[in-house]
Coordinates of C-alpha atoms in Angstrom, one line a residue:
M1035 CA 2.0 4.8 -13.3
C1036 CA 1.1 4.6 -9.6
T1037 CA 4.2 3.4 -7.9
S1038 CA 2.3 1.3 -5.4
I1039 CA 0.7 -1.1 -7.9
P1040 CA 3.9 -3.1 -8.6
K1041 CA 4.5 -3.3 -4.9
A1042 CA 1.0 -4.6 -4.3
W1043 CA 1.4 -7.1 -7.1
D1044 CA 4.5 -8.4 -5.3
L1045 CA 2.6 -8.7 -2.0
M1046 CA -0.2 -10.6 -3.8
R1047 CA 2.3 -13.1 -5.1
L1048 CA 3.6 -13.4 -1.5
I1049 CA 0.1 -14.3 -0.4
D1050 CA -0.1 -16.9 -3.2
Y1051 CA 3.2 -18.4 -1.9
V1052 CA 1.9 -18.6 1.7
A1053 CA -1.4 -20.1 0.5
A1054 CA 0.4 -22.7 -1.6
R1055 CA 2.6 -23.8 1.4
G1056 CA -0.6 -24.5 3.4
A1057 CA 1.2 -23.8 6.7
W1058 CA -1.2 -21.0 7.8
S1059 CA -4.8 -20.2 7.5
L1060 CA -5.6 -17.2 5.4
R1061 CA -9.1 -16.9 6.8
E1062 CA -8.3 -13.8 8.8
L1063 CA -5.4 -12.4 6.8
G1064 CA -4.5 -8.8 7.5
C1065 CA -1.8 -6.4 6.7
V1066 CA -0.2 -3.5 8.7
G1067 CA 1.9 -0.7 7.3
F1068 CA 3.4 2.7 8.2
S1069 CA 4.3 5.5 5.8
G1070 CA 5.2 3.9 2.5
G1071 CA 4.2 0.5 3.9
A1072 CA 0.8 2.0 4.6
M1073 CA 0.5 3.0 1.0
Q1074 CA 1.3 -0.6 0.0
T1075 CA -1.1 -2.0 2.6
L1076 CA -3.9 0.3 1.3
C1077 CA -3.4 -0.8 -2.3
L1078 CA -3.0 -4.5 -1.3
A1079 CA -6.3 -4.4 0.7
A1080 CA -8.1 -2.7 -2.2
L1081 CA -6.8 -5.1 -4.9
D1082 CA -6.8 -8.5 -3.1
E1083 CA -10.0 -9.7 -1.5
R1084 CA -8.0 -12.2 0.6
V1085 CA -6.9 -9.4 2.8
R1086 CA -9.7 -9.2 5.4
W1087 CA -8.4 -6.2 7.4
A1088 CA -5.8 -3.4 7.0
L1089 CA -4.2 -1.1 9.5
I1090 CA -2.5 2.0 8.0
S1091 CA -0.7 4.8 9.8
G1092 CA 1.4 7.8 8.8
Y1093 CA 0.3 7.9 5.1
L1094 CA -2.9 9.8 4.8
Y1095 CA -2.1 13.5 5.0
G1096 CA -2.8 16.5 2.7
V1097 CA -0.9 17.7 -0.3
R1098 CA 0.3 20.9 1.4
D1099 CA 1.9 18.8 4.3
A1100 CA 3.4 16.3 1.9
L1101 CA 5.0 18.8 -0.4
L1102 CA 5.7 21.8 1.8
T1103 CA 5.8 20.9 5.5
L1104 CA 7.1 17.3 5.4
N1105 CA 9.5 17.8 2.5
N1106 CA 11.9 15.1 3.7
N1107 CA 9.5 12.4 2.9
C1108 CA 10.4 9.7 0.5
S1109 CA 9.3 10.6 -3.1
C1110 CA 7.9 7.1 -3.5
N1111 CA 4.9 8.1 -1.4
Y1112 CA 3.7 10.8 -3.8
Q1113 CA 0.9 9.7 -6.1
H1114 CA 0.2 11.6 -9.2
S1115 CA -3.3 12.2 -10.6
P1116 CA -4.1 11.7 -14.2
R1117 CA -3.9 15.5 -14.6
G1118 CA -0.3 15.5 -13.4
Y1119 CA -1.0 17.0 -10.0
F1120 CA 0.0 15.4 -6.7
L1121 CA -2.9 13.8 -5.0

């Protein structure tokens, strides 16, 4: 299972909570994330139409960099393909 889906689900519930309180307008709701937070931001923006804009940084890089060059990265950022390979 993609590790970012449960995190995006939690963020969607947070948006529900903020919306229910009615203290802020969600008309221009956005999300910002770096590294693992960028992965969560990307998934949240893809899954929840209430997120109008997303700013991600430090997440989109190649497999070679992720597995060989940047080997101190958090393993939670690695996404597996259905074939079992790292994306």
